[in-house]
Amino acid sequence: MTGRRPRTRCGRCREKAVIELRRHSVAFCKDCFLVYCRSQVTKAIEKYDMLAPGDRVLVAVSGGKDSLALWDLLIQLDWRADGLYLGLGIGGYSDRSGEGCAEFAASRGVTLVRHDLATEHGFTIPQAAGPPTSSRRGKGAAGGRSSCSVCGLSKRYVFNSTALAGGYDVVATGHNLDDEAAVLFGNTMRWDTVSMKRQFPVLQATRPGLIKKVKPLYRLAERETAAYCVLTGIDYIVEECPLVAGNTQMRHKETLNAMEEEVPGSKHEFLFGYLERASHLLEEADDHELTACARCGMVTQVPADGEQPVCAFCRTRARMAIQLEQAPPRGQAPPLEAAQAAGAPATAPAAAAEVTG
Amino acid sequence: MTGRRPRTRCGRCREKAVIELRRHSVAFCKDCFLVYCRSQVTKAIEKYDMLAPGDRVLVAVSGGKDSLALWDLLIQLDWRADGLYLGLGIGGYSDRSGEGCAEFAASRGVTLVRHDLATEHGFTIPQAAGPPTSSRRGKGAAGGRSSCSVCGLSKRYVFNSTALAGGYDVVATGHNLDDEAAVLFGNTMRWDTVSMKRQFPVLQATRPGLIKKVKPLYRLAERETAAYCVLTGIDYIVEECPLVAGNTQMRHKETLNAMEEEVPGSKHEFLFGYLERASHLLEEADDHELTACARCGMVTQVPADGEQPVCAFCRTRARMAIQLEQAPPRGQAPPLEAAQAAGAPATAPAAAAEVTG
């Protein structure tokens, strides 16, 4: 690596470069970088048949760089793409995120669908996760789920149910190359073959109640989606979710970043190598059997213990309904201003589905 | 991890502990630790049918902690185990390693077979690898192979041919848990499914010319084989091979060590998870077709280009025979005192075999 000279000219038009992509051994000027981003998204969509002409796409947006870049790119590429914002009740962070999504939608003249966990389902993420314990980072005290885990299952539930109810063909999420590599890395380090098998740029709707899910940004690195937003003037929320600090995926990203620094292209090789050379071998891995949740009718795993199947989202709602009716246990006051939603009803949407996490 | 108190009592007999194994959540006194080491080796041998009663075992020894611990453990467990030392011509390091092996053999009254690359095959590892280039760590200039690569293929060749010629049933190597995890990690980061498929605690002799290979230390961590030597008074060579610094496997070990520090048991989970849950899925991976080397008759890969099959060891011997007859090219003087072997003949052993790396 010693003595390497950064590339200062665009590899496409020889103008002055604004960004270097070491893993591709190339640099780009602004215009050519935007062409590159669009072509990577087009390539992703075509390679995995993510979208078909006429599809109505629901883009899950958080107000961050990835989801707003994705929404913008899909609009640029002439896809019919509405946004979906889910309020998670994470204090001022959630408020600012929601506003950012609304402003983006207004600036582009596109539709933003808004849902809210507290109002519609009776709990916020900080409430459901409880205060963090000292024994294990990111792991919540109440109910044993980390904030990231309960957030993930809630988002999957609401994205899926909203898309089904709204007649969308597909949900698109802003997972980038770094996200996908980090999740794959975590699953691979534990050889969780069931989760590995499920990780793919496209997840088909394999049964009624499930919506097709796609990740059109899986070919773009995190710093590339950030650069896309900066160069196109997208005013994204820079702050990280305050609950994410020190979580497992962040640690995996740090590990992969250190390896990338040492050998540029490591992350790309890991993710793409898996997709191209190994994922088909995982098809033989045992999978969870799926069934309908006994409470909401949505798709969930068949319990191993022969119990009635109740999906993780219904279990969380039920737990929170009990917990928030009681006086907060000592030292566990509902954090942030989200406690105001404590009395909201825990109703299931009429037509929704989920796969538990 | 904060506030964790180290275990100070032996988990088996409650005496004062001398070593804590965080991944097993246990500590041991000296005697119970030695019992643990022996039981882990026995478990490895039984789980994978590594050895059968009456087997003649050839232990590949380098004079380091792993191979001497392995030899000692096999002797303790009453296996018929001779040692094999291969002189690699890496200056004083090789001299001291050979002496260490000879002293261990003398102290235990066991047989040490000695071979020497320079005398028998006409080259040393530093000669075959050439001086390192600045562009890529550990990669040699001459012939394009790193010193670790040419060392690995030479050792595989000589271990295999010596065991066959000597009528041994099996070759045992001192690969420990850290070694196996690091190699698996490297192969997995590239999804080199062919190499992943071949990595197992036992490799059967799948065709004539191949010897069965076993790794009875795969359940013991690096610091455990070191502790075993210290506690049993084995005088092993502490110095690392001077050519290994900064090589890829060392980097992978550092990455895994950082993860282990964060979450004890990570390495164990990665290696054992692979062996138990994923390795069978790799069976479908494409494999290299094998054939006989056109020069020495040993097992080698069928070349992709339709050329005559010549094994990597024969190619190295041929290259070195030419190179060492010529004056050394500018700036590429044969390093170390190994140059003295330049005139040695490049003969193939009568009955030997290899699989190229």
XYZ file of C-alpha atoms in Angstrom:
714
model
C 0.000 0.000 0.000
C 2.950 2.274 0.623
C 3.500 5.149 -1.758
C 0.161 4.732 -3.535
C -0.855 7.966 -5.285
C -4.543 8.859 -5.135
C -6.296 9.058 -8.494
C -7.113 12.697 -9.231
C -8.714 12.386 -12.697
C -12.112 10.926 -13.574
C -11.633 7.477 -15.108
C -14.527 8.122 -17.459
C -14.031 11.676 -18.793
C -10.578 12.732 -17.444
C -12.055 15.788 -15.675
C -10.958 16.545 -12.111
C -12.196 13.721 -9.854
C -14.257 14.319 -6.698
C -14.293 10.756 -5.365
C -11.977 7.766 -5.578
C -13.333 4.215 -5.376
C -10.295 2.168 -4.404
C -12.065 -1.186 -4.635
C -12.819 -0.469 -8.302
C -9.411 1.229 -8.905
C -11.150 4.264 -10.341
C -12.044 7.881 -9.563
C -14.989 9.936 -10.834
C -16.002 13.556 -11.349
C -19.417 14.505 -9.984
C -21.422 13.788 -13.142
C -19.732 10.498 -13.894
C -20.133 9.405 -10.248
C -23.883 9.992 -10.488
C -23.927 7.968 -13.727
C -22.021 5.226 -11.871
C -24.572 5.221 -9.004
C -27.522 4.993 -11.376
C -25.868 2.245 -13.393
C -25.109 0.199 -10.261
C -28.740 0.419 -9.183
C -29.936 -0.494 -12.680
C -27.507 -3.414 -12.723
C -28.799 -4.610 -9.336
C -32.419 -4.359 -10.461
C -31.757 -6.214 -13.714
C -29.454 -8.886 -12.305
C -31.995 -10.053 -9.742
C -35.255 -9.097 -11.523
C -36.007 -6.809 -8.602
C -38.615 -4.697 -10.365
C -40.875 -5.152 -13.381
C -42.331 -2.393 -15.579
C -45.427 -0.927 -13.937
C -44.532 -2.170 -10.448
C -45.625 0.020 -7.558
C -42.636 0.257 -5.228
C -42.793 1.161 -1.537
C -39.430 2.517 -0.375
C -38.802 2.175 3.355
C -37.280 5.541 4.338
C -35.659 6.640 7.594
C -34.425 10.061 6.509
C -30.840 8.758 6.412
C -28.475 8.812 3.437
C -29.165 5.294 2.198
C -32.943 5.345 2.051
C -33.179 8.871 0.628
C -30.490 8.090 -1.967
C -32.443 4.958 -2.910
C -35.731 6.823 -3.195
C -34.081 9.539 -5.283
C -32.373 7.021 -7.563
C -35.585 5.076 -8.151
C -37.393 8.340 -9.013
C -34.528 9.320 -11.350
C -34.763 5.927 -13.011
C -38.522 6.454 -13.556
C -39.859 3.852 -11.142
C -43.200 4.502 -9.428
C -41.865 4.777 -5.897
C -43.742 5.982 -2.806
C -41.982 6.334 0.539
C -42.962 4.740 3.842
C -41.833 6.304 7.098
C -42.414 4.479 10.387
C -42.236 6.574 13.561
C -40.297 4.543 16.122
C -40.669 6.953 19.043
C -36.940 7.402 19.569
C -37.256 10.943 20.910
C -35.998 13.889 18.889
C -34.144 11.565 16.528
C -37.439 10.130 15.275
C -39.034 13.576 15.015
C -36.186 14.913 12.886
C -36.134 11.765 10.745
C -39.837 12.041 9.976
C -39.495 15.716 9.088
C -36.551 14.972 6.798
C -38.554 12.357 4.898
C -41.544 14.713 4.567
C -39.332 17.523 3.265
C -37.719 15.215 0.719
C -41.134 13.989 -0.473
C -42.395 17.573 -0.796
C -39.280 18.649 -2.733
C -39.757 15.814 -5.245
C -43.563 15.951 -5.341
C -43.863 12.287 -4.363
C -46.068 10.457 -1.862
C -44.914 9.670 1.674
C -46.969 7.159 3.673
C -46.511 7.679 7.434
C -47.124 5.195 10.226
C -46.387 5.456 13.914
C -45.615 2.609 16.293
C -46.835 4.339 19.457
C -50.133 5.606 18.032
C -50.985 2.486 16.095
C -49.432 -0.287 18.141
C -49.117 1.110 21.634
C -45.378 1.127 22.188
C -42.144 2.798 21.166
C -38.787 1.121 20.535
C -37.156 2.501 23.726
C -40.106 1.217 25.765
C -40.089 -2.228 24.178
C -36.352 -2.643 24.569
C -36.153 -1.185 28.070
C -33.055 0.520 29.412
C -29.789 -1.052 28.325
C -28.145 -3.344 30.853
C -24.462 -3.158 31.677
C -23.865 -6.858 31.073
C -24.359 -6.886 27.323
C -24.218 -3.935 24.974
C -27.326 -2.985 23.084
C -29.330 -5.697 24.806
C -32.512 -4.447 26.464
C -33.452 -5.423 29.997
C -37.214 -5.823 29.538
C -38.243 -8.817 27.461
C -34.705 -9.813 26.582
C -34.643 -8.233 23.096
C -32.143 -5.575 22.083
C -33.507 -2.287 20.757
C -32.149 -3.208 17.304
C -33.919 -6.554 17.412
C -37.319 -5.136 18.416
C -36.889 -2.300 15.905
C -36.087 -4.757 13.129
C -39.073 -6.982 13.777
C -41.402 -3.975 14.058
C -40.166 -2.505 10.771
C -40.457 -5.822 8.933
C -44.024 -6.160 10.222
C -45.156 -2.661 9.323
C -43.360 -2.535 5.945
C -44.925 -5.818 4.947
C -48.442 -5.057 6.192
C -48.471 -1.525 4.743
C -47.299 -2.722 1.324
C -49.916 -5.482 1.240
C -52.708 -3.180 2.396
C -51.676 -0.479 -0.104
C -51.459 -2.836 -3.061
C -47.747 -2.337 -3.635
C -45.784 -4.957 -5.586
C -42.527 -4.690 -3.750
C -40.810 -3.107 -0.731
C -37.369 -1.599 -1.412
C -34.933 -0.991 1.442
C -31.724 1.044 1.471
C -29.338 -1.706 2.595
C -25.952 -0.883 1.075
C -22.862 -3.021 0.456
C -21.492 -2.294 3.946
C -24.782 -3.239 5.622
C -25.086 -6.460 3.684
C -21.441 -7.403 4.225
C -21.734 -6.749 7.983
C -24.901 -8.825 8.369
C -23.411 -11.647 6.314
C -20.212 -11.422 8.362
C -22.130 -11.749 11.647
C -24.155 -14.695 10.394
C -21.067 -16.356 8.918
C -19.022 -15.968 12.097
C -21.756 -17.997 13.855
C -22.473 -20.140 10.756
C -26.137 -19.337 11.194
C -26.903 -21.040 7.905
C -30.640 -20.333 8.093
C -30.041 -16.570 8.254
C -27.266 -16.801 5.646
C -29.617 -18.586 3.301
C -32.183 -15.800 3.665
C -29.710 -13.008 2.908
C -30.016 -12.074 -0.712
C -30.548 -8.865 -2.732
C -34.084 -10.029 -3.467
C -36.480 -11.981 -1.273
C -39.465 -13.329 -3.178
C -42.973 -13.375 -1.741
C -42.912 -17.146 -1.263
C -46.402 -17.354 0.266
C -49.547 -15.249 0.613
C -49.117 -12.583 3.266
C -45.517 -11.907 2.287
C -44.406 -9.049 0.050
C -41.398 -9.179 -2.276
C -38.402 -7.306 -0.816
C -35.461 -5.880 -2.737
C -32.178 -4.100 -1.913
C -31.202 -2.083 -5.006
C -28.242 -0.415 -3.213
C -26.364 -3.621 -2.388
C -23.701 -2.740 -5.008
C -22.960 0.717 -3.527
C -20.765 1.258 -0.459
C -21.838 3.384 2.493
C -19.523 6.244 1.581
C -20.905 6.172 -1.955
C -24.516 6.663 -0.852
C -23.315 9.485 1.421
C -21.411 11.039 -1.490
C -24.485 10.657 -3.704
C -26.567 12.652 -1.199
C -23.909 15.335 -0.747
C -23.382 15.743 -4.497
C -27.111 15.871 -5.301
C -27.928 18.155 -2.360
C -30.134 15.688 -0.501
C -30.483 17.007 3.054
C -30.311 13.694 4.925
C -30.274 13.126 8.692
C -26.607 12.680 9.556
C -27.106 11.669 13.176
C -27.090 7.964 13.934
C -29.918 6.364 15.856
C -28.925 6.915 19.525
C -29.803 3.300 20.374
C -27.439 1.741 17.833
C -24.101 2.655 19.457
C -21.924 -0.364 20.159
C -24.317 -2.898 18.688
C -23.073 -6.055 17.087
C -23.444 -4.866 13.502
C -21.428 -1.729 14.267
C -18.623 -3.922 15.603
C -18.722 -6.070 12.487
C -18.573 -2.943 10.332
C -15.489 -1.795 12.223
C -13.827 -5.175 11.685
C -14.627 -5.109 7.967
C -13.500 -1.483 7.646
C -10.127 -2.382 9.141
C -9.786 -5.217 6.635
C -10.873 -2.928 3.785
C -8.257 -0.368 4.804
C -5.612 -3.112 4.618
C -6.880 -4.683 1.379
C -9.313 -2.495 -0.621
C -12.112 -4.614 -2.082
C -12.249 -7.048 0.853
C -15.860 -6.206 1.662
C -16.928 -6.376 -1.962
C -15.166 -9.724 -2.425
C -16.766 -11.122 0.729
C -20.328 -10.128 -0.189
C -20.159 -10.758 -3.930
C -18.167 -13.973 -3.478
C -20.949 -15.235 -1.248
C -23.680 -14.249 -3.685
C -21.885 -15.707 -6.686
C -20.100 -18.777 -5.361
C -21.597 -19.874 -2.056
C -25.216 -18.818 -1.640
C -26.487 -21.650 -3.868
C -24.699 -24.143 -1.604
C -26.729 -22.843 1.360
C -29.995 -23.854 -0.289
C -29.732 -27.217 1.417
C -29.584 -25.620 4.874
C -32.509 -26.422 7.152
C -35.086 -23.689 7.180
C -37.754 -22.557 9.613
C -41.229 -23.836 8.830
C -43.747 -20.996 8.408
C -47.376 -20.743 9.479
C -50.020 -18.106 10.335
C -49.863 -16.187 13.624
C -52.797 -17.290 15.832
C -53.495 -13.662 16.837
C -53.068 -11.537 13.700
C -53.010 -14.147 10.962
C -49.649 -13.024 9.633
C -46.783 -15.255 8.561
C -44.574 -16.471 11.395
C -42.361 -19.424 12.311
C -43.829 -22.683 13.600
C -42.816 -22.756 17.284
C -40.412 -25.556 18.207
C -42.274 -26.284 21.446
C -45.658 -27.181 19.906
C -47.213 -23.994 21.363
C -49.720 -21.818 19.448
C -47.836 -19.763 16.867
C -47.793 -16.097 17.917
C -45.604 -13.781 15.878
C -42.871 -11.734 17.546
C -44.696 -8.479 16.840
C -47.892 -9.690 18.565
C -45.833 -10.966 21.491
C -44.154 -7.568 21.769
C -47.500 -5.740 21.594
C -48.998 -7.987 24.277
C -45.979 -7.600 26.537
C -46.016 -3.823 26.137
C -49.782 -3.570 26.760
C -49.313 -5.246 30.152
C -46.081 -3.466 31.000
C -47.335 0.025 30.205
C -50.595 -0.421 32.170
C -48.589 -1.110 35.309
C -46.598 1.494 37.202
C -43.112 1.465 35.760
C -40.963 -0.951 37.775
C -38.241 0.642 39.853
C -35.419 1.983 37.749
C -37.315 1.281 34.550
C -39.249 4.455 33.856
C -40.271 4.517 30.182
C -37.429 6.491 28.629
C -37.754 9.656 26.531
C -40.998 11.406 25.819
C -42.320 8.257 24.177
C -43.961 7.289 27.483
C -46.867 9.509 26.510
C -48.088 6.795 24.150
C -48.469 4.289 26.980
C -52.251 4.168 26.841
C -52.593 3.708 23.085
C -54.503 0.580 22.024
C -52.654 -2.488 20.751
C -54.642 -3.236 17.628
C -53.571 -5.441 14.748
C -53.896 -3.987 11.263
C -56.622 -5.546 9.116
C -54.414 -6.953 6.389
C -50.798 -7.363 7.395
C -48.127 -10.007 7.568
C -44.701 -10.508 8.919
C -41.862 -12.870 9.139
C -40.379 -12.834 12.592
C -36.712 -12.001 12.940
C -17.370 -7.579 29.807
C -16.880 -4.808 32.371
C -16.193 -5.813 35.932
C -15.626 -9.486 35.096
C -13.599 -11.227 37.806
C -11.011 -13.742 36.606
C -11.543 -17.306 37.823
C -8.834 -18.188 40.356
C -9.895 -21.728 41.309
C -9.639 -24.890 39.218
C -13.100 -25.803 37.924
C -12.271 -29.488 38.320
C -10.573 -29.815 41.748
C -10.905 -26.312 43.331
C -7.126 -25.987 43.741
C -5.465 -22.700 42.783
C -5.814 -22.229 39.002
C -2.865 -21.528 36.697
C -4.807 -20.870 33.491
C -8.258 -19.527 32.664
C -10.060 -20.602 29.468
C -12.623 -17.849 28.960
C -14.273 -19.489 25.965
C -15.077 -22.513 28.146
C -15.863 -20.348 31.231
C -13.442 -22.398 33.307
C -9.995 -22.289 34.927
C -7.632 -25.166 35.665
C -4.731 -26.030 37.965
C -1.685 -27.520 36.254
C -2.662 -31.187 36.588
C -6.270 -30.672 35.529
C -5.146 -28.539 32.570
C -2.948 -31.395 31.348
C -5.917 -33.764 31.751
C -7.995 -31.289 29.725
C -5.373 -31.166 26.930
C -5.158 -34.936 26.719
C -8.933 -35.291 26.744
C -9.342 -32.725 23.959
C -6.841 -34.619 21.782
C -8.548 -37.930 22.553
C -11.903 -36.376 21.717
C -10.542 -35.063 18.404
C -9.072 -38.452 17.492
C -12.274 -40.313 18.365
C -14.717 -37.841 16.825
C -13.080 -38.003 13.408
C -11.575 -41.529 13.527
C -8.170 -39.936 13.102
C -6.150 -42.903 14.294
C -6.761 -46.640 14.610
C -5.048 -49.056 17.021
C -1.654 -50.085 15.645
C -1.385 -47.111 13.290
C 2.124 -45.794 12.654
C 1.877 -42.010 12.931
C 4.343 -39.531 11.414
C 4.183 -36.215 13.275
C 5.366 -33.216 11.253
C 7.506 -31.241 13.721
C 9.000 -27.776 13.410
C 10.365 -27.395 16.932
C 7.580 -24.940 17.796
C 5.032 -25.270 20.600
C 2.248 -26.842 18.564
C 4.118 -29.671 16.899
C 6.133 -30.601 19.998
C 2.999 -30.482 22.182
C 1.264 -32.743 19.655
C 4.129 -35.211 19.542
C 4.307 -35.272 23.345
C 0.544 -35.745 23.696
C 0.481 -38.606 21.188
C 3.344 -40.298 23.046
C 1.530 -39.758 26.370
C -1.600 -41.292 24.880
C 0.421 -44.350 23.759
C 0.329 -43.823 20.012
C 3.287 -45.035 17.902
C 4.472 -41.625 16.757
C 7.737 -40.798 14.977
C 8.661 -37.200 14.171
C 9.542 -35.737 10.776
C 11.633 -32.603 10.554
C 12.138 -30.872 7.201
C 15.051 -28.439 6.935
C 13.791 -25.408 5.042
C 17.104 -23.526 4.872
C 15.789 -20.436 6.646
C 19.158 -19.541 8.156
C 19.713 -19.825 11.894
C 15.988 -20.245 12.499
C 16.020 -23.574 10.664
C 19.197 -24.695 12.429
C 17.739 -24.016 15.866
C 14.425 -25.643 14.921
C 16.139 -28.841 13.794
C 18.217 -28.978 16.970
C 15.123 -28.452 19.121
C 13.371 -31.367 17.452
C 16.423 -33.614 17.842
C 16.725 -32.743 21.530
C 13.049 -33.463 22.150
C 13.333 -36.833 20.357
C 16.423 -37.753 22.392
C 14.760 -36.761 25.670
C 11.750 -38.994 24.927
C 13.708 -41.802 23.268
C 11.644 -41.572 20.079
C 12.589 -41.564 16.383
C 13.089 -38.350 14.417
C 13.226 -38.611 10.621
C 15.129 -35.672 9.088
C 14.931 -34.356 5.558
C 16.499 -31.281 4.023
C 15.150 -29.254 1.122
C 18.506 -27.876 -0.062
C 20.416 -31.168 0.062
C 17.670 -33.320 -1.393
C 15.829 -30.935 -3.701
C 18.314 -28.221 -4.558
C 16.692 -25.124 -3.084
C 15.799 -23.376 0.142
C 12.597 -21.487 0.944
C 14.279 -18.032 0.876
C 15.756 -18.845 -2.540
C 12.506 -20.130 -3.988
C 10.497 -17.178 -2.726
C 13.080 -14.537 -3.586
C 13.351 -11.256 -1.705
C 10.042 -9.697 -0.709
C 8.757 -6.913 -2.946
C 7.416 -3.662 -1.568
C 4.120 -3.903 -3.422
C 2.624 -6.847 -1.600
C 3.630 -8.155 1.798
C 5.012 -11.649 2.041
C 4.884 -12.090 -1.713
C 8.178 -13.115 -3.271
C 9.566 -11.476 -6.397
C 10.958 -14.559 -8.119
C 8.337 -16.930 -9.454
C 5.416 -15.057 -7.990
C 4.923 -17.291 -4.923
C 5.131 -16.009 -1.364
C 7.570 -17.722 0.976
C 4.603 -19.153 2.923
C 3.117 -20.569 -0.268
C 6.310 -22.261 -1.473
C 6.998 -23.487 2.084
C 3.490 -24.965 2.331
C 3.712 -26.828 -0.959
C 7.190 -28.153 -0.151
C 6.101 -29.399 3.256
C 2.979 -31.086 1.881
C 5.125 -32.811 -0.755
C 7.823 -34.054 1.611
C 5.434 -35.042 4.428
C 3.371 -37.067 1.986
C 6.276 -38.727 0.176
C 8.174 -39.512 3.389
C 5.111 -41.067 5.024
C 4.402 -43.197 1.951
C 8.014 -44.300 1.566
C 8.287 -45.088 5.290
C 5.082 -47.114 5.424
C 3.302 -44.769 7.853
C -0.484 -44.853 8.076
C -1.093 -41.214 8.782
C 0.612 -37.793 8.971
C -0.329 -35.678 12.012
C 0.215 -31.907 11.983
C 0.095 -29.452 14.863
C -2.580 -27.100 13.488
C -4.387 -25.649 16.491
C -7.776 -23.955 16.823
C -6.304 -20.520 16.012
C -4.542 -21.830 12.886
C -7.648 -23.572 11.627
C -9.903 -20.603 12.389
C -7.522 -18.199 10.605
C -7.260 -20.358 7.479
C -11.028 -20.855 7.398
C -11.499 -17.115 7.911
C -9.247 -16.286 4.959
C -10.945 -18.785 2.686
C -14.389 -17.647 3.816
C -13.635 -13.959 3.272
C -12.941 -14.876 -0.375
C -15.588 -17.646 -0.448
C -12.944 -19.956 -1.861
C -15.341 -22.873 -1.562
C -12.860 -25.418 -2.941
C -10.365 -24.640 -0.164
C -13.129 -24.430 2.437
C -14.351 -27.851 1.421
C -10.865 -29.305 1.906
C -10.430 -27.841 5.406
C -11.306 -30.499 7.914
C -9.659 -32.079 10.991
C -9.080 -35.212 8.935
C -8.261 -35.569 5.240
C -8.645 -39.126 3.980
C -6.243 -40.683 1.483
C -8.787 -40.539 -1.320
C -6.480 -42.035 -3.958
C -3.180 -43.958 -4.212
C -0.218 -41.651 -3.654
C -1.998 -39.674 -0.946
C -1.521 -40.233 2.780
C -4.232 -39.638 5.402
C -3.682 -36.360 7.289
C -5.031 -35.455 10.731
C -4.998 -32.419 13.023
C -5.465 -33.700 16.577
C -4.898 -30.227 18.126
C -7.795 -28.485 16.371
C -9.717 -28.288 19.666
C -6.876 -26.526 21.556
C -6.164 -22.807 21.243
C -2.694 -21.437 20.546
C -2.205 -20.201 24.099
C -3.224 -23.635 25.369
C -0.526 -25.474 23.376
C 1.981 -22.869 24.619
C 0.790 -23.378 28.204
C 1.029 -27.145 27.727
C 4.698 -26.830 26.723
C 5.515 -24.429 29.558
C 3.780 -26.584 32.180
C 5.384 -29.833 30.962
C 8.827 -28.284 30.488
C 9.022 -28.754 26.731
C 11.810 -26.492 25.473
C 10.192 -25.277 22.256
C 11.530 -22.723 19.763
C 9.760 -19.486 20.727
C 10.968 -17.423 17.764
C 8.612 -17.116 14.805
C 9.765 -17.937 11.296
C 11.391 -14.667 10.105
C 9.589 -14.943 6.743
C 6.085 -15.075 8.223
C 5.842 -11.483 9.505
C 2.892 -9.598 8.061
C 1.576 -12.508 6.043
C -2.120 -12.894 5.374
C -2.723 -15.540 8.017
C -1.087 -13.371 10.664
C -3.467 -10.548 9.750
C -6.437 -12.882 9.975
C -5.243 -14.070 13.387
C -5.071 -10.465 14.570
C -8.618 -9.835 13.335
C -9.901 -12.958 15.081
C -7.978 -12.137 18.268
C -9.630 -8.717 18.395
C -13.044 -10.369 18.021
C -12.165 -12.960 20.665
C -11.161 -10.203 23.073
C -14.559 -8.560 22.532
C -16.572 -11.803 22.656
C -14.707 -14.806 24.125
C -15.517 -17.956 22.199
C -15.845 -16.203 18.827
C -13.041 -18.229 17.264
C -14.318 -21.489 18.670
C -17.859 -20.725 17.467
C -16.591 -19.814 13.990
C -14.517 -22.974 13.507
C -16.817 -25.443 15.247
C -19.943 -23.881 13.728
C -18.407 -24.458 10.316
C -17.459 -28.055 11.067
C -20.836 -28.879 12.592
C -23.337 -26.855 10.580
C -21.831 -25.739 7.290
C -19.051 -28.034 6.080
C -21.508 -30.648 4.788
C -23.151 -27.945 2.654
C -19.800 -27.326 0.931
C -19.676 -30.885 -0.359
C -21.462 -29.720 -3.499
C -18.751 -27.135 -4.258
C -16.800 -27.756 -7.448
C -13.499 -29.457 -6.822
C -10.203 -29.667 -8.691
C -9.769 -32.803 -10.759
C -6.639 -34.760 -9.777
C -4.121 -36.649 -11.905
C -0.482 -37.816 -11.831
C 2.381 -35.335 -12.277
C 4.077 -36.007 -15.639
C 7.543 -35.615 -14.051
C 7.418 -37.318 -10.650
C 4.195 -39.321 -10.878
C 2.710 -37.743 -7.765
C -0.852 -36.514 -7.343
C -1.517 -33.043 -8.735
C -4.357 -30.988 -10.225
C -5.393 -31.360 -13.850
C -4.231 -28.098 -15.504
C -7.043 -25.889 -16.790
C -5.125 -25.064 -19.973
C -4.802 -28.618 -21.340
C -1.020 -28.565 -20.704
C 0.900 -31.558 -19.324
C 0.278 -31.838 -15.591
C 3.410 -30.873 -13.636
C 3.035 -30.545 -9.882
C 3.921 -27.296 -8.108
C 6.880 -28.911 -6.350
C 8.414 -30.114 -9.654
C 7.805 -26.672 -11.186
C 9.570 -25.064 -8.224
C 12.502 -27.501 -8.454
C 12.873 -26.873 -12.196
C 12.672 -23.110 -11.772
C 15.262 -23.160 -8.994
C 17.641 -25.452 -10.922
C 17.771 -22.875 -13.744
C 17.814 -19.851 -11.466
C 20.616 -21.077 -9.226
C 22.865 -22.045 -12.160
C 22.757 -18.459 -13.416
C 24.422 -15.515 -11.728
C 21.887 -13.991 -9.353
C 19.979 -11.181 -11.128
C 20.741 -7.663 -9.951
C 19.296 -6.970 -6.504
C 18.249 -10.590 -6.087
C 21.227 -12.212 -4.413
C 20.125 -15.481 -2.763
C 19.394 -14.400 0.800
C 20.913 -15.904 3.943
C 23.511 -18.618 3.931
C 21.115 -20.875 2.040
C 22.843 -19.883 -1.217
C 25.452 -22.522 -0.475
C 22.992 -25.172 -1.622
C 22.808 -23.701 -5.133
C 24.571 -26.591 -6.834
C 22.588 -29.401 -5.229
C 20.788 -31.736 -7.671
C 17.040 -31.510 -8.215
C 16.084 -35.153 -7.964
C 12.603 -36.535 -7.420
C 12.215 -39.069 -4.632
C 11.435 -42.614 -5.778
C 8.074 -43.005 -4.079
C 6.427 -39.738 -3.171
C 3.227 -37.852 -3.769
C 1.747 -34.457 -3.272
C -1.301 -32.388 -3.714
C -0.442 -28.925 -4.869
C -1.622 -26.020 -2.795
